[in-house]
Amino acid sequence: MFVVLTAPALLSTCKRGTSAANDAFDRAALLTSIADGVVVPSVKRAAEEAITLDAAADAYASAASARAADVTTKRAAAQAAWKQTMLAWQAIEALQVGPAALASDSPGGQGLREAVYVWPVVSECGVDTRIADQSYAAGDFVATAEPAVRDLGALEYLLFRSDNMHACAAGGAVASAWAGLDAAEIAARRAAYAVILSEQVKAKTQALVDAWAAYRDSFIGGGQEALNQVFASLYYIELKVKDRKIAVPAGLSLICSKTSCPELAESRWASLSRRNVAVNVDTFAAVFSGGSGVGFDDFLVARGAGDLATTITEKITAAQAAIAALPGGMDAPIAEDVAALTAVYTAVKDLNDILKTQLITALNLRVPREGAGDND
Amino acid sequence: MTRLEKGPGTFSVDAASLAAFRVGFGLILCVGAIRFMAEGWIEPFFVEPSFFFKYDGFAWVHVLSRGGMYGLYSLIALFSAMIALGLFYRFAVVAFTLCFAYAQLIDVTNYLNHYYLVVLVGALLAFVPAHALWSLDAWRKPSLRRATVPALALTALRFQFAVVYFYAGLAKLTGDWLLHAEPLNVWFTARDELPLIGALIAKPAVAHAASWAAFFYDSTIVLWLSWRRTRPFAFVAVLCFHTLTHVFFDIGLFPFIMTLGATLFFSPSWPRRFVRGLSAQAVASERPQRLVIAAFAVYALVQIAVPLRAFVHGGNVLWDEVGMRFSWRVMVREKNGSVAYQVKTRSRSFVVSPHDYLTWRQANEMSGQPDLVFQLAQHIGADLRARGFEDVEVRADARVSLNGRQPAPLLDPNADLLALSDVAPAILPLAPTPPIHLSSAR
């Protein structure tokens, strides 16, 4: 019966001589926009910034080791370079597909994101422990140390913590070792440690560039499954941006046991928390619009769901506006105004809700992490 | 109809059809259990979750250890094989049904209509002498060998499959399905990349045609299968329909079970066209005992009544899900939701994500089902109380899209779910808006 009722439509299609390939939405064009317009430029920019960061960290370490007069200037240059690297990296954070993702999460996954940045896992005491015992200088340190003491977050702590305190418990081994260090020695060790980490960041971001060069074509040819991977990566806006970067400092999460928790904000030492979130949302916007190329919005329009594309674009704009409207400017601590941060939370949630309800339906997308299984 | 086909008395029929069904059922479920383990599904379904949604009355069913779950599915495979072989059949079919039911009762998010069907068919087979022919039991114990079985045995299984088809058809008698061709249109347009047929199925007209075809198929196929003159054409339709559902949707064993079920409507002797030998004596069967007839009548009434509870409740079952399970509403909705719990305690307020308690798969399944959203709210409340929070209130911000509609609140966001004993009072109705209308790409 199904065959009987669908036969006329089948015949009419055959008469026109069109093929599925001709009428199908061009997913490869969308994936090309994402790859060439968002991912590859982001990883290249991160790699370039990492080169600058490594050079600046090296110069800072030399100055700190020599206790030179321009150490403050060198440190400021290294800090500025770190900020640029982190902002470049935030675009990669928001779109963890291919080599950046874990092998278990994405085709082509090589876990390179974890090699560079593991936030929200942080270990400030772990970093101070390495400073105290100088184990960062060991030849196998990068290969053997836990990720949180060798990533971009650890590097931030080393470059931006300006007092001579440590983050470990009083009365412990680190505290007693720390007591024997003067301010210049602490600065010199932090700088020396930073150089090792900046080298690691430089090497791994370059590895990511190389990996994407090799992976790009299979990504573009990945069809609906690749789109599902991209869609799943957009959940970063919920799981990390909304639920961690905003909810935790704003005291909206159980992770924070007070009315607000600025100390749990991402990039708090560098006061980059707000800009990080802005880049994350901007990256979401770039993926959705496809930049100057084909985006998810075009896919929706092609599906006859232009209204939904407009709605999502409006919600993205609203989220961007809420971030821009945070009092105190983009360099202020993210939780300085909890009410305003809550407004950002609401705007991002609105965007996330439409992503998880209508967008997923209209484009019949699936989240691979939900796993396989039968239906009925 | 030959004498053997109908049996020497009016209350018996040829055992061949039932025996073939037994073999097919055992093989399908054996392969299904092995496939479940081979696909690595034990971990995401039973090992990774830290919280499991309970069925009413079955909170005592707990997940086993990882090894225990592999053991359970191994037993399901073993008992299925024994059913197929007809080896210690009565024990095997009872053990299979209990093991399979236990596995399904562990977590509501694992519910599938065809798993429920398997449990029901397993339960019916426990009362049916499907091992009377072509079984190792009949070979090793000739006294078990029969060429005929009580007609009621075949009738019971036919009834079960007829119920599934009838209610699956009734479930399609909705505006979304018949007037808007949803959710088929959403599903079909996404398959526009398929070679040869992609361009075709992405067209809304095809989704409309397929929706009506599926409605007529489910509603009438039992009739066509039961009528000898239309049976061959009907079975071709069965093969086409279930082949297509197998190709287009990940519905696992369902097409195979339903295709096998269609053979029950054939002449009871149909397997003898293909299988010779192993003949057995036809025996006259007596009129079934009144107790047996009464038991089957009760079973039949329950099977007819249970899917009707949604109609008693009223409302849109696809939205509020009241009466959704156990009612054969197979693949009739595309529903996606976003849920966040607003928690208020004596000391502070905060938001809890379902991902804090559930796996991705569970969170996705839960998001459109009010009773599951309610169940997790109760669990969050209990968890927070155990962690020392006082005066805990839990509200759900649940926005759901049904068949691509604009997301709407599924539950009253002001309702403290911990103050309710049931989720029903908190469910908000769905505004009468049409589902999304999609078109092919060009």
mmCIF file of C-alpha atoms in Angstrom, chain A residues 1-3 5-6 9-13 16 18-28 223-224 232 235 238-239 242-243 251-259 299-305 308 311 345-346 349-350 352-354 356-358 360-367 369-376, chain B residues 35 41 45 112-115 186-187 189-190 192-200 203 206 209-210 212-213 216-217 220 224 237 240 244 250-254 330-331 334 336-340 348-351 353 355 360-361 364 384 387 389 397 399-401 403-407 436-442:
data_model
loop_
_atom_site.group_PDB
_atom_site.id
_atom_site.type_symbol
_atom_site.label_atom_id
_atom_site.label_comp_id
_atom_site.label_asym_id
_atom_site.label_seq_id
_atom_site.Cartn_x
_atom_site.Cartn_y
_atom_site.Cartn_z
ATOM 1 C CA MET A 1 0.000 0.000 0.000
ATOM 2 C CA PHE A 2 2.839 2.328 0.883
ATOM 3 C CA VAL A 3 4.436 1.529 -2.435
ATOM 4 C CA LEU A 5 0.521 5.427 -2.744
ATOM 5 C CA THR A 6 4.047 6.719 -3.201
ATOM 6 C CA ALA A 9 5.490 10.735 -6.781
ATOM 7 C CA LEU A 10 8.309 8.335 -7.572
ATOM 8 C CA LEU A 11 7.396 8.281 -11.229
ATOM 9 C CA SER A 12 7.121 12.042 -11.483
ATOM 10 C CA THR A 13 10.581 12.383 -10.029
ATOM 11 C CA ARG A 16 12.295 14.879 -14.411
ATOM 12 C CA THR A 18 16.668 14.549 -11.191
ATOM 13 C CA SER A 19 18.635 12.685 -8.628
ATOM 14 C CA ALA A 20 18.858 12.682 -4.896
ATOM 15 C CA ALA A 21 22.231 14.348 -5.147
ATOM 16 C CA ASN A 22 20.735 17.208 -7.147
ATOM 17 C CA ASP A 23 17.884 17.925 -4.765
ATOM 18 C CA ALA A 24 19.604 17.289 -1.444
ATOM 19 C CA PHE A 25 20.676 20.203 0.679
ATOM 20 C CA ASP A 26 24.378 20.714 0.116
ATOM 21 C CA ARG A 27 25.700 19.615 3.487
ATOM 22 C CA ALA A 28 29.237 19.682 2.134
ATOM 23 C CA GLY A 223 27.397 14.417 5.581
ATOM 24 C CA GLN A 224 24.685 14.264 8.210
ATOM 25 C CA ALA A 232 26.661 18.225 19.470
ATOM 26 C CA TYR A 235 25.978 22.079 23.368
ATOM 27 C CA GLU A 238 24.764 24.991 27.554
ATOM 28 C CA LEU A 239 27.155 22.752 29.409
ATOM 29 C CA LYS A 242 25.620 28.625 30.671
ATOM 30 C CA ASP A 243 26.116 26.026 33.380
ATOM 31 C CA GLY A 251 25.814 31.600 42.289
ATOM 32 C CA LEU A 252 23.124 29.895 40.204
ATOM 33 C CA SER A 253 24.816 26.513 40.452
ATOM 34 C CA LEU A 254 25.146 24.090 43.323
ATOM 35 C CA ILE A 255 28.882 24.060 42.617
ATOM 36 C CA CYS A 256 28.975 27.511 44.167
ATOM 37 C CA SER A 257 27.983 27.377 47.822
ATOM 38 C CA LYS A 258 27.694 31.147 48.254
ATOM 39 C CA THR A 259 25.661 33.937 46.695
ATOM 40 C CA PHE A 299 19.804 24.961 5.850
ATOM 41 C CA LEU A 300 16.681 26.027 7.741
ATOM 42 C CA VAL A 301 15.613 28.368 4.965
ATOM 43 C CA ALA A 302 16.081 25.576 2.442
ATOM 44 C CA ARG A 303 13.879 23.409 4.623
ATOM 45 C CA GLY A 304 11.167 26.054 4.632
ATOM 46 C CA ALA A 305 11.897 27.015 8.222
ATOM 47 C CA LEU A 308 13.028 29.536 12.859
ATOM 48 C CA THR A 311 14.226 33.413 15.672
ATOM 49 C CA TYR A 345 22.275 33.349 31.769
ATOM 50 C CA THR A 346 18.642 33.776 30.748
ATOM 51 C CA LYS A 349 19.312 29.644 28.053
ATOM 52 C CA ASP A 350 16.734 30.994 25.608
ATOM 53 C CA ASN A 352 20.001 26.900 24.128
ATOM 54 C CA ASP A 353 16.339 25.956 24.516
ATOM 55 C CA ILE A 354 15.549 26.638 20.879
ATOM 56 C CA LYS A 356 17.523 21.649 21.865
ATOM 57 C CA THR A 357 13.874 21.776 20.849
ATOM 58 C CA GLN A 358 13.145 23.198 17.413
ATOM 59 C CA ILE A 360 17.174 19.650 16.443
ATOM 60 C CA THR A 361 13.722 18.732 15.136
ATOM 61 C CA ALA A 362 13.705 20.840 11.987
ATOM 62 C CA LEU A 363 17.039 19.495 10.779
ATOM 63 C CA ASN A 364 16.530 16.051 12.333
ATOM 64 C CA LEU A 365 19.861 16.357 14.105
ATOM 65 C CA ARG A 366 21.113 13.921 16.678
ATOM 66 C CA VAL A 367 23.600 14.181 19.505
ATOM 67 C CA ARG A 369 26.780 11.321 22.818
ATOM 68 C CA GLU A 370 23.230 10.144 23.397
ATOM 69 C CA GLY A 371 24.522 6.905 21.972
ATOM 70 C CA ALA A 372 23.080 4.363 19.656
ATOM 71 C CA GLY A 373 20.042 2.300 20.395
ATOM 72 C CA ASP A 374 16.752 1.250 18.977
ATOM 73 C CA ASN A 375 13.609 3.296 18.680
ATOM 74 C CA ASP A 376 9.937 2.776 18.120
ATOM 75 C CA ARG B 35 23.431 -7.756 19.196
ATOM 76 C CA TRP B 41 24.818 -1.106 24.752
ATOM 77 C CA PHE B 45 21.950 1.607 29.198
ATOM 78 C CA LEU B 112 10.163 0.499 23.602
ATOM 79 C CA ASN B 113 6.820 -0.723 22.324
ATOM 80 C CA HIS B 114 8.333 -3.801 20.795
ATOM 81 C CA TYR B 115 10.089 -4.747 24.023
ATOM 82 C CA VAL B 186 10.642 15.894 9.401
ATOM 83 C CA TRP B 187 12.195 12.455 9.240
ATOM 84 C CA THR B 189 13.382 15.543 4.579
ATOM 85 C CA ALA B 190 16.460 14.699 6.605
ATOM 86 C CA ASP B 192 17.460 13.691 1.193
ATOM 87 C CA GLU B 193 21.014 12.462 0.792
ATOM 88 C CA LEU B 194 19.954 8.856 0.265
ATOM 89 C CA PRO B 195 20.976 7.639 -3.179
ATOM 90 C CA LEU B 196 18.201 7.294 -5.760
ATOM 91 C CA ILE B 197 15.250 7.875 -3.450
ATOM 92 C CA GLY B 198 16.545 10.831 -1.423
ATOM 93 C CA ALA B 199 15.033 13.456 -3.702
ATOM 94 C CA LEU B 200 11.737 11.657 -3.660
ATOM 95 C CA LYS B 203 9.090 15.912 -0.845
ATOM 96 C CA VAL B 206 5.590 11.751 -0.212
ATOM 97 C CA ALA B 209 1.211 9.754 1.030
ATOM 98 C CA ALA B 210 3.299 7.697 3.413
ATOM 99 C CA TRP B 212 -1.974 7.905 4.909
ATOM 100 C CA ALA B 213 -0.491 4.647 3.668
ATOM 101 C CA PHE B 216 -4.382 2.406 6.289
ATOM 102 C CA TYR B 217 -1.740 -0.266 6.615
ATOM 103 C CA THR B 220 -6.502 -2.774 7.994
ATOM 104 C CA TRP B 224 -6.220 -8.383 4.591
ATOM 105 C CA ALA B 237 2.688 -5.143 1.810
ATOM 106 C CA CYS B 240 7.505 -3.715 1.947
ATOM 107 C CA LEU B 244 11.078 0.437 4.659
ATOM 108 C CA ASP B 250 16.454 2.565 13.910
ATOM 109 C CA ILE B 251 13.652 0.430 15.242
ATOM 110 C CA GLY B 252 15.688 -2.679 15.894
ATOM 111 C CA LEU B 253 13.766 -5.912 16.119
ATOM 112 C CA PHE B 254 10.340 -4.426 15.541
ATOM 113 C CA VAL B 330 4.672 3.544 17.527
ATOM 114 C CA MET B 331 6.813 6.252 15.905
ATOM 115 C CA GLU B 334 9.106 13.815 17.210
ATOM 116 C CA ASN B 336 12.484 17.333 21.930
ATOM 117 C CA GLY B 337 12.790 19.230 25.146
ATOM 118 C CA SER B 338 15.046 21.336 27.298
ATOM 119 C CA VAL B 339 14.694 20.943 31.033
ATOM 120 C CA ALA B 340 16.265 22.806 33.937
ATOM 121 C CA ARG B 348 19.492 29.829 48.697
ATOM 122 C CA SER B 349 18.211 29.208 45.191
ATOM 123 C CA PHE B 350 20.007 27.620 42.295
ATOM 124 C CA VAL B 351 19.547 25.734 39.033
ATOM 125 C CA SER B 353 20.774 20.503 35.168
ATOM 126 C CA HIS B 355 22.947 16.269 33.114
ATOM 127 C CA TRP B 360 22.833 12.110 27.660
ATOM 128 C CA ARG B 361 20.470 9.432 26.431
ATOM 129 C CA ASN B 364 16.996 13.286 26.067
ATOM 130 C CA LEU B 384 19.478 17.746 48.350
ATOM 131 C CA ARG B 387 22.989 16.800 51.659
ATOM 132 C CA PHE B 389 19.402 21.429 52.509
ATOM 133 C CA ASP B 397 11.478 24.772 33.529
ATOM 134 C CA ARG B 399 10.242 23.637 27.281
ATOM 135 C CA VAL B 400 9.222 21.104 24.717
ATOM 136 C CA SER B 401 8.702 21.066 20.974
ATOM 137 C CA ASN B 403 6.596 17.748 15.942
ATOM 138 C CA GLY B 404 8.627 20.907 15.446
ATOM 139 C CA ARG B 405 6.192 23.346 17.036
ATOM 140 C CA GLN B 406 7.560 26.355 18.837
ATOM 141 C CA PRO B 407 8.780 25.186 22.232
ATOM 142 C CA ILE B 436 6.377 22.741 11.660
ATOM 143 C CA HIS B 437 6.023 22.576 7.891
ATOM 144 C CA LEU B 438 9.226 21.620 6.162
ATOM 145 C CA SER B 439 9.949 21.338 2.488
ATOM 146 C CA SER B 440 12.654 19.685 0.466
ATOM 147 C CA ALA B 441 15.827 21.661 -0.029
ATOM 148 C CA ARG B 442 15.014 23.097 -3.433
#
